[in-house]
Amino acid sequence: MARALVFDPFAGISGDMILGALVDLGLPAAWLGDYVASLGFPGVGVVVERVSRRGIACGGVRFELPHEHVHRHLKDVLEITEGSSAPARVKAQAAAVFRRLAEAEAQVHGVGVEKVHFHEVGALDAILDVLCTVAAIQELGFEHCFTRGVALGTGWIEMEHGRYPVPAPAALKLLEGLAVLETNLPGECTTPTGAALLATLTGGQAPPAEFVMLKSGFGAGTRDTEDRPNCLRLIACEIPDKPADQIFLLQADVDDLPPEYVPAAQEALLDAGALDTVSTTLAMKKGRPGLRLEALVQESRLEAVIAALFAATSTIGARYWPVKRSVLAREEEVVTWRGQRVRRKRVRLPGGGQRAKPEYEDILRAAEALGMAPYEARLAFDADAQVNTAPAGLPESSQSLNEEVHG
């Protein structure tokens, strides 16, 4: 079974509504505060509270921000995102959200993406909404996201360019391909930031016909309207694992891609859906040094990964063929080690044993917090895990490190 998140935007969606619902689902307020602090934005604070929207208890999240007079372009927002301390995969997904926003604005105004002023979307609170949402969903371990119909709202809204019908033109553009609800709800229900996050995270996929309900959470919108509970509902659930797609090995050789751009190309392949990617050096024709990029790709993502390969590298061709592979059963858990939350991947061996490995980025973060060298922290983590491993036969949930409880 895989953990999934179902968005139910019956009253619309915005960045703060998503974060409030994630807190209501169980995202620790302390984690959110620490994460915001780790991003390195001066003068920023976060307030997490419980609020009511027409009788429904909701999570509420708002940011305390320094006053700004800034109109940012896409490149400015991407530089802020890349310069943050967020993990690479969070940065990549957040960047995808902002590119989607820029493309929508560019289409609405009939200008190039590089000329788009982000206005409210480029404000620091929107940047925080996007980075925190993507990171929080990863922190809670959700592997898939789905959405039900999105409420649009009615009426007019005042924007920098004048008075516009609801939903805002950019929000409407961002919702193309997603199911929407024609409602008589007055006011702006769905913001551009909320629409961009929803489109990027879910791809407009509807939830499966059957799933195992785990928990629901509600996130409060800014207004407490009289005509409906102004909140977003999120449903945490488990869905059956899909039958495995045919796996393909995708391969391309290049001799004109600067080495410093190889990691970015690999991230682009992973973001497009590649299961794994590696690069190796080659001696190409005429003695030119080059490199080979390879990716393992499920058949359902092959077209998208090939497109990412052509977009992110200088290659003019690629080859691929079906392959077989064997994988161990695995699961991810979160442990608290010396006061630090560390994700650990556990696999089951054919003979019945187990092997576990902590996530590299979490060890780096824990090492910095504890004043240790990363490799020293990894050795200490493994040593503590060995000492505190539960006797054979006990449920894994009973195991702990330093007598602290698994997350």
Short mmCIF file of C-alpha atoms in Angstrom, two decimals:
data_model
loop_
_atom_site.label_atom_id
_atom_site.label_comp_id
_atom_site.label_asym_id
_atom_site.label_seq_id
_atom_site.Cartn_x
_atom_site.Cartn_y
_atom_site.Cartn_z
CA MET A 1 0.00 0.00 0.00
CA ALA A 2 1.19 3.52 -0.81
CA ARG A 3 0.43 6.68 1.19
CA ALA A 4 -1.58 9.24 -0.77
CA LEU A 5 -3.11 12.67 -0.26
CA VAL A 6 -6.51 13.63 -1.68
CA PHE A 7 -7.26 17.35 -2.10
CA ASP A 8 -10.95 18.22 -1.67
CA PRO A 9 -11.18 21.95 -2.51
CA PHE A 10 -14.96 22.23 -2.10
CA ALA A 11 -14.55 25.91 -1.09
CA GLY A 12 -11.42 26.62 -3.13
CA ILE A 13 -7.71 26.42 -2.41
CA SER A 14 -4.81 28.69 -1.48
CA GLY A 15 -1.31 28.21 -0.11
CA ASP A 16 -2.23 29.01 3.49
CA MET A 17 -5.25 26.68 3.33
CA ILE A 18 -3.00 23.80 2.23
CA LEU A 19 -0.51 24.40 5.04
CA GLY A 20 -3.29 24.69 7.63
CA ALA A 21 -4.79 21.38 6.49
CA LEU A 22 -1.38 19.67 6.60
CA VAL A 23 -0.95 20.87 10.20
CA ASP A 24 -4.42 19.53 11.01
CA LEU A 25 -3.35 16.20 9.47
CA GLY A 26 -0.42 15.97 11.85
CA LEU A 27 2.43 18.10 10.54
CA PRO A 28 4.17 19.28 13.74
CA ALA A 29 4.01 23.03 14.25
CA ALA A 30 7.57 22.88 15.60
CA TRP A 31 8.75 21.24 12.37
CA LEU A 32 7.13 23.98 10.29
CA GLY A 33 8.69 26.70 12.44
CA ASP A 34 12.13 25.08 12.24
CA TYR A 35 11.79 24.60 8.50
CA VAL A 36 10.87 28.25 7.90
CA ALA A 37 13.81 29.32 10.08
CA SER A 38 16.16 27.03 8.12
CA LEU A 39 15.29 28.73 4.81
CA GLY A 40 17.34 31.73 5.81
CA PHE A 41 14.86 34.54 5.08
CA PRO A 42 15.53 37.40 7.55
CA GLY A 43 12.68 38.76 9.62
CA VAL A 44 10.27 35.92 8.85
CA GLY A 45 8.18 34.11 11.46
CA VAL A 46 5.32 31.63 11.30
CA VAL A 47 2.17 31.47 13.44
CA VAL A 48 0.29 28.16 13.73
CA GLU A 49 -3.12 28.27 15.40
CA ARG A 50 -6.50 26.57 15.69
CA VAL A 51 -9.39 28.48 14.16
CA SER A 52 -13.05 27.80 13.36
CA ARG A 53 -14.72 28.17 9.99
CA ARG A 54 -18.52 27.89 10.34
CA GLY A 55 -18.18 25.36 13.15
CA ILE A 56 -15.33 23.30 11.65
CA ALA A 57 -12.09 23.32 13.66
CA CYS A 58 -9.24 23.99 11.24
CA GLY A 59 -5.51 24.43 11.20
CA GLY A 60 -4.45 28.01 10.52
CA VAL A 61 -1.03 29.09 9.28
CA ARG A 62 0.16 32.63 8.61
CA PHE A 63 3.59 34.13 8.10
CA GLU A 64 4.98 37.21 9.85
CA LEU A 65 6.89 39.04 7.13
CA PRO A 66 9.05 42.13 6.73
CA HIS A 67 7.48 44.89 4.64
CA GLU A 68 8.47 44.62 0.97
CA HIS A 69 8.11 46.81 -2.14
CA VAL A 70 9.31 44.26 -4.66
CA HIS A 71 8.00 43.04 -8.03
CA ARG A 72 9.95 39.92 -8.85
CA HIS A 73 10.51 38.20 -12.19
CA LEU A 74 10.73 34.43 -12.58
CA LYS A 75 14.52 34.45 -12.45
CA ASP A 76 14.41 36.34 -9.13
CA VAL A 77 12.01 33.80 -7.59
CA LEU A 78 14.06 30.87 -8.90
CA GLU A 79 17.24 32.39 -7.44
CA ILE A 80 15.54 32.73 -4.05
CA THR A 81 14.30 29.14 -4.27
CA GLU A 82 17.69 27.77 -5.33
CA GLY A 83 19.48 29.80 -2.66
CA SER A 84 17.32 28.42 0.15
CA SER A 85 18.42 25.52 2.34
CA ALA A 86 15.61 23.26 1.07
CA PRO A 87 16.53 19.76 -0.20
CA ALA A 88 17.21 19.49 -3.94
CA ARG A 89 13.97 17.67 -4.76
CA VAL A 90 11.91 20.24 -2.86
CA LYS A 91 13.66 23.06 -4.74
CA ALA A 92 13.02 21.34 -8.08
CA GLN A 93 9.31 20.82 -7.42
CA ALA A 94 8.90 24.35 -6.06
CA ALA A 95 10.65 25.72 -9.15
CA ALA A 96 8.19 23.75 -11.30
CA VAL A 97 5.30 25.47 -9.48
CA PHE A 98 6.72 28.93 -10.15
CA ARG A 99 7.47 28.15 -13.79
CA ARG A 100 3.86 27.05 -14.18
CA LEU A 101 2.73 30.34 -12.61
CA ALA A 102 4.99 32.38 -14.90
CA GLU A 103 3.80 30.56 -18.01
CA ALA A 104 0.16 31.19 -17.07
CA GLU A 105 0.78 34.90 -16.47
CA ALA A 106 2.72 35.15 -19.73
CA GLN A 107 -0.13 33.61 -21.70
CA VAL A 108 -2.70 35.88 -20.06
CA HIS A 109 -0.71 39.05 -20.80
CA GLY A 110 0.71 37.97 -24.16
CA VAL A 111 4.37 38.49 -23.20
CA GLY A 112 7.42 36.30 -22.80
CA VAL A 113 7.93 34.40 -19.56
CA GLU A 114 11.05 36.43 -18.75
CA LYS A 115 8.99 39.67 -18.78
CA VAL A 116 6.32 38.52 -16.34
CA HIS A 117 6.08 40.48 -13.09
CA PHE A 118 4.87 38.15 -10.38
CA HIS A 119 3.24 40.85 -8.23
CA GLU A 120 1.49 39.09 -5.33
CA VAL A 121 2.72 35.68 -6.49
CA GLY A 122 6.32 36.85 -6.25
CA ALA A 123 5.81 38.07 -2.71
CA LEU A 124 7.68 36.32 0.04
CA ASP A 125 4.55 34.74 1.54
CA ALA A 126 3.79 32.97 -1.76
CA ILE A 127 7.38 31.71 -1.98
CA LEU A 128 7.06 30.38 1.57
CA ASP A 129 3.67 28.80 0.79
CA VAL A 130 5.18 26.86 -2.11
CA LEU A 131 8.44 25.77 -0.44
CA CYS A 132 6.72 24.79 2.83
CA THR A 133 3.90 22.89 1.10
CA VAL A 134 6.23 20.80 -1.05
CA ALA A 135 8.56 20.07 1.87
CA ALA A 136 5.70 19.24 4.26
CA ILE A 137 4.12 16.73 1.88
CA GLN A 138 7.50 15.04 1.58
CA GLU A 139 7.97 15.15 5.37
CA LEU A 140 4.61 13.40 5.92
CA GLY A 141 5.58 10.66 3.48
CA PHE A 142 2.88 11.05 0.84
CA GLU A 143 3.87 9.36 -2.41
CA HIS A 144 0.87 10.35 -4.55
CA CYS A 145 -1.50 13.32 -4.71
CA PHE A 146 -5.01 13.44 -6.19
CA THR A 147 -7.72 16.08 -6.41
CA ARG A 148 -11.48 16.35 -6.50
CA GLY A 149 -13.25 19.25 -8.23
CA VAL A 150 -12.06 22.78 -7.44
CA ALA A 151 -14.54 25.52 -6.47
CA LEU A 152 -14.10 28.58 -8.66
CA GLY A 153 -16.12 31.30 -6.95
CA THR A 154 -18.00 34.22 -8.53
CA GLY A 155 -17.88 38.00 -8.64
CA TRP A 156 -15.04 40.43 -9.26
CA ILE A 157 -11.61 41.02 -7.77
CA GLU A 158 -9.40 44.11 -7.69
CA MET A 159 -5.94 43.46 -9.12
CA GLU A 160 -3.01 45.65 -10.11
CA HIS A 161 -4.19 45.80 -13.72
CA GLY A 162 -7.76 46.64 -12.77
CA ARG A 163 -11.03 44.89 -11.93
CA TYR A 164 -11.24 41.27 -13.11
CA PRO A 165 -13.87 38.52 -12.93
CA VAL A 166 -13.36 35.65 -10.50
CA PRO A 167 -11.48 33.41 -10.86
CA ALA A 168 -8.48 35.56 -11.77
CA PRO A 169 -7.31 34.99 -15.36
CA ALA A 170 -4.04 33.32 -14.29
CA ALA A 171 -5.86 31.02 -11.85
CA LEU A 172 -8.28 29.98 -14.58
CA LYS A 173 -5.38 29.27 -16.95
CA LEU A 174 -3.66 27.17 -14.27
CA LEU A 175 -6.79 25.06 -13.76
CA GLU A 176 -6.93 23.92 -17.39
CA GLY A 177 -7.18 20.14 -17.44
CA LEU A 178 -8.46 19.93 -13.85
CA ALA A 179 -12.01 19.19 -12.75
CA VAL A 180 -13.77 22.32 -11.47
CA LEU A 181 -16.99 23.06 -9.60
CA GLU A 182 -19.29 25.76 -10.89
CA THR A 183 -20.58 27.27 -7.66
CA ASN A 184 -22.37 30.40 -6.55
CA LEU A 185 -19.80 31.04 -3.82
CA PRO A 186 -19.01 34.78 -3.85
CA GLY A 187 -15.45 36.02 -3.92
CA GLU A 188 -12.09 34.53 -4.86
CA CYS A 189 -12.11 30.89 -3.77
CA THR A 190 -9.04 29.66 -5.64
CA THR A 191 -5.85 31.73 -5.80
CA PRO A 192 -3.15 31.42 -8.48
CA THR A 193 -0.71 29.99 -5.92
CA GLY A 194 -3.24 27.39 -4.80
CA ALA A 195 -4.09 26.48 -8.40
CA ALA A 196 -0.42 26.15 -9.37
CA LEU A 197 0.35 23.92 -6.39
CA LEU A 198 -2.69 21.75 -7.06
CA ALA A 199 -1.90 21.35 -10.77
CA THR A 200 1.78 20.57 -10.13
CA LEU A 201 1.27 18.17 -7.23
CA THR A 202 -1.68 16.21 -8.65
CA GLY A 203 -1.50 16.66 -12.41
CA GLY A 204 -5.30 16.83 -12.23
CA GLN A 205 -5.56 13.13 -11.32
CA ALA A 206 -8.83 12.12 -9.67
CA PRO A 207 -8.58 9.85 -6.61
CA PRO A 208 -8.96 6.11 -7.19
CA ALA A 209 -12.41 4.57 -6.85
CA GLU A 210 -11.36 2.79 -3.66
CA PHE A 211 -8.85 3.72 -0.98
CA VAL A 212 -8.31 3.17 2.73
CA MET A 213 -9.16 6.34 4.65
CA LEU A 214 -6.58 7.20 7.32
CA LYS A 215 -7.33 10.74 8.47
CA SER A 216 -8.84 14.04 7.34
CA GLY A 217 -7.60 17.56 8.00
CA PHE A 218 -9.03 21.04 7.42
CA GLY A 219 -7.12 24.20 6.57
CA ALA A 220 -8.68 27.61 7.14
CA GLY A 221 -8.97 30.30 4.51
CA THR A 222 -8.39 33.91 5.56
CA ARG A 223 -12.09 34.87 5.57
CA ASP A 224 -14.76 33.38 7.82
CA THR A 225 -17.66 33.61 5.38
CA GLU A 226 -21.32 33.26 6.37
CA ASP A 227 -22.40 31.12 3.39
CA ARG A 228 -20.04 28.13 3.77
CA PRO A 229 -17.07 26.80 5.78
CA ASN A 230 -14.18 28.55 4.06
CA CYS A 231 -11.66 25.74 4.36
CA LEU A 232 -9.80 23.09 2.39
CA ARG A 233 -10.21 19.41 3.22
CA LEU A 234 -7.28 17.01 2.82
CA ILE A 235 -7.69 13.25 3.12
CA ALA A 236 -4.74 11.06 4.03
CA CYS A 237 -5.22 7.56 2.67
CA GLU A 238 -3.58 4.39 1.44
CA ILE A 239 -4.00 3.08 -2.09
CA PRO A 240 -3.05 -0.34 -3.48
CA ASP A 241 0.29 -0.46 -5.21
CA LYS A 242 -0.16 -0.47 -8.97
CA PRO A 243 1.11 -3.40 -11.03
CA ALA A 244 4.65 -2.59 -12.10
CA ASP A 245 5.09 -0.92 -15.48
CA GLN A 246 7.59 -2.26 -17.96
CA ILE A 247 10.97 -0.74 -17.06
CA PHE A 248 13.11 0.88 -19.76
CA LEU A 249 16.77 1.89 -19.75
CA LEU A 250 17.15 5.31 -21.39
CA GLN A 251 20.63 6.29 -22.57
CA ALA A 252 22.26 9.27 -24.28
CA ASP A 253 25.91 10.18 -24.98
CA VAL A 254 26.98 13.84 -25.11
CA ASP A 255 30.33 15.54 -25.68
CA ASP A 256 29.35 19.20 -25.32
CA LEU A 257 27.59 19.42 -21.94
CA PRO A 258 29.69 21.24 -19.31
CA PRO A 259 30.21 18.93 -16.31
CA GLU A 260 28.75 21.41 -13.82
CA TYR A 261 25.35 21.06 -15.53
CA VAL A 262 25.19 17.28 -15.22
CA PRO A 263 23.59 17.27 -11.70
CA ALA A 264 20.88 19.65 -12.92
CA ALA A 265 20.19 17.36 -15.88
CA GLN A 266 19.90 14.35 -13.58
CA GLU A 267 17.48 16.25 -11.32
CA ALA A 268 15.38 17.12 -14.37
CA LEU A 269 15.14 13.43 -15.30
CA LEU A 270 14.14 12.49 -11.74
CA ASP A 271 11.55 15.26 -11.58
CA ALA A 272 10.07 13.99 -14.86
CA GLY A 273 9.59 10.55 -13.30
CA ALA A 274 12.83 8.60 -13.74
CA LEU A 275 13.32 5.94 -11.06
CA ASP A 276 17.09 6.43 -11.01
CA THR A 277 19.80 8.11 -13.04
CA VAL A 278 23.59 7.82 -13.33
CA SER A 279 26.33 9.40 -15.42
CA THR A 280 29.64 7.93 -16.58
CA THR A 281 32.58 9.37 -18.51
CA LEU A 282 33.34 8.18 -22.07
CA ALA A 283 36.00 8.45 -24.76
CA MET A 284 33.92 9.34 -27.82
CA LYS A 285 34.75 9.44 -31.52
CA LYS A 286 37.79 11.46 -32.58
CA GLY A 287 39.07 11.04 -29.03
CA ARG A 288 36.71 13.62 -27.56
CA PRO A 289 35.87 13.22 -23.85
CA GLY A 290 32.18 12.90 -23.16
CA LEU A 291 29.65 11.42 -20.77
CA ARG A 292 26.77 8.97 -20.84
CA LEU A 293 23.52 9.72 -19.03
CA GLU A 294 21.36 6.73 -18.14
CA ALA A 295 17.96 6.56 -16.48
CA LEU A 296 15.64 3.77 -15.39
CA VAL A 297 12.11 4.73 -16.43
CA GLN A 298 8.68 3.16 -16.16
CA GLU A 299 6.90 2.90 -19.50
CA SER A 300 4.17 5.29 -18.34
CA ARG A 301 6.80 8.04 -17.73
CA LEU A 302 9.08 7.29 -20.68
CA GLU A 303 7.78 10.06 -22.95
CA ALA A 304 8.04 12.68 -20.20
CA VAL A 305 11.59 11.65 -19.24
CA ILE A 306 12.76 11.69 -22.86
CA ALA A 307 11.33 15.21 -23.20
CA ALA A 308 13.19 16.25 -20.03
CA LEU A 309 16.42 14.74 -21.40
CA PHE A 310 16.19 16.80 -24.59
CA ALA A 311 15.29 19.95 -22.64
CA ALA A 312 18.00 19.63 -19.98
CA THR A 313 20.96 18.46 -22.11
CA SER A 314 22.54 19.16 -25.48
CA THR A 315 21.91 15.66 -26.83
CA ILE A 316 20.19 15.30 -30.21
CA GLY A 317 19.26 11.64 -29.79
CA ALA A 318 18.49 8.97 -27.21
CA ARG A 319 18.07 5.21 -27.19
CA TYR A 320 16.04 3.01 -24.90
CA TRP A 321 15.09 -0.61 -24.49
CA PRO A 322 13.11 -2.72 -22.01
CA VAL A 323 15.01 -4.26 -19.10
CA LYS A 324 14.19 -6.51 -16.16
CA ARG A 325 15.11 -5.84 -12.58
CA SER A 326 14.71 -7.35 -9.13
CA VAL A 327 13.97 -5.14 -6.14
CA LEU A 328 13.74 -5.77 -2.43
CA ALA A 329 10.57 -4.97 -0.52
CA ARG A 330 11.12 -1.67 1.21
CA GLU A 331 9.50 0.93 3.43
CA GLU A 332 10.44 4.29 4.87
CA GLU A 333 10.22 5.19 8.54
CA VAL A 334 11.12 8.26 10.57
CA VAL A 335 13.11 7.94 13.78
CA THR A 336 14.17 10.50 16.37
CA TRP A 337 17.90 10.27 16.95
CA ARG A 338 19.60 12.52 19.50
CA GLY A 339 16.74 14.97 19.10
CA GLN A 340 16.88 14.98 15.28
CA ARG A 341 14.27 13.52 12.90
CA VAL A 342 15.92 11.12 10.45
CA ARG A 343 14.20 9.22 7.66
CA ARG A 344 15.42 5.65 7.27
CA LYS A 345 14.79 3.24 4.42
CA ARG A 346 14.38 -0.39 5.47
CA VAL A 347 14.56 -3.34 3.06
CA ARG A 348 13.76 -7.01 3.61
CA LEU A 349 16.38 -9.51 2.47
CA PRO A 350 15.52 -12.78 0.68
CA GLY A 351 16.61 -14.86 3.67
CA GLY A 352 14.26 -13.04 6.02
CA GLY A 353 16.67 -10.49 7.45
CA GLN A 354 16.53 -6.72 7.18
CA ARG A 355 18.85 -3.88 6.30
CA ALA A 356 18.29 -0.18 6.99
CA LYS A 357 19.95 2.99 5.73
CA PRO A 358 19.35 6.60 6.81
CA GLU A 359 18.65 9.30 4.22
CA TYR A 360 21.83 11.18 3.33
CA GLU A 361 20.25 14.66 3.51
CA ASP A 362 18.81 13.95 6.97
CA ILE A 363 22.21 12.80 8.25
CA LEU A 364 23.76 16.01 6.89
CA ARG A 365 21.13 18.11 8.66
CA ALA A 366 21.50 16.15 11.92
CA ALA A 367 25.31 16.37 11.76
CA GLU A 368 25.17 20.14 11.39
CA ALA A 369 22.72 20.49 14.28
CA LEU A 370 24.86 18.26 16.53
CA GLY A 371 28.22 19.76 15.55
CA MET A 372 29.49 16.50 14.05
CA ALA A 373 31.18 15.58 10.79
CA PRO A 374 28.63 13.92 8.46
CA TYR A 375 30.46 10.59 8.31
CA GLU A 376 30.92 10.64 12.10
CA ALA A 377 27.17 11.18 12.46
CA ARG A 378 26.42 8.27 10.12
CA LEU A 379 28.67 5.93 12.13
CA ALA A 380 27.09 7.07 15.42
CA PHE A 381 23.59 6.65 13.98
CA ASP A 382 24.37 3.10 12.84
CA ALA A 383 25.97 2.24 16.18
CA ASP A 384 22.95 3.51 18.14
CA ALA A 385 20.61 1.63 15.81
CA GLN A 386 22.54 -1.59 16.39
CA VAL A 387 22.45 -1.21 20.17
CA ASN A 388 18.77 -0.30 20.30
CA THR A 389 17.41 -2.74 17.71
CA ALA A 390 14.42 -4.64 19.10
CA PRO A 391 14.73 -8.42 19.54
CA ALA A 392 13.74 -10.54 16.56
CA GLY A 393 10.02 -11.04 16.26
CA LEU A 394 8.94 -7.71 17.72
CA PRO A 395 6.92 -5.38 15.48
CA GLU A 396 9.09 -2.77 13.78
CA SER A 397 7.00 -0.01 15.34
CA SER A 398 8.35 -1.09 18.75
CA GLN A 399 11.94 -0.36 17.76
CA SER A 400 13.51 2.98 18.71
CA LEU A 401 16.78 4.89 18.86
CA ASN A 402 17.95 6.27 22.19
CA GLU A 403 14.58 5.32 23.67
CA GLU A 404 12.82 7.91 21.53
CA VAL A 405 9.61 7.28 19.61
CA HIS A 406 9.43 6.75 15.86
CA GLY A 407 7.79 9.56 13.91
#
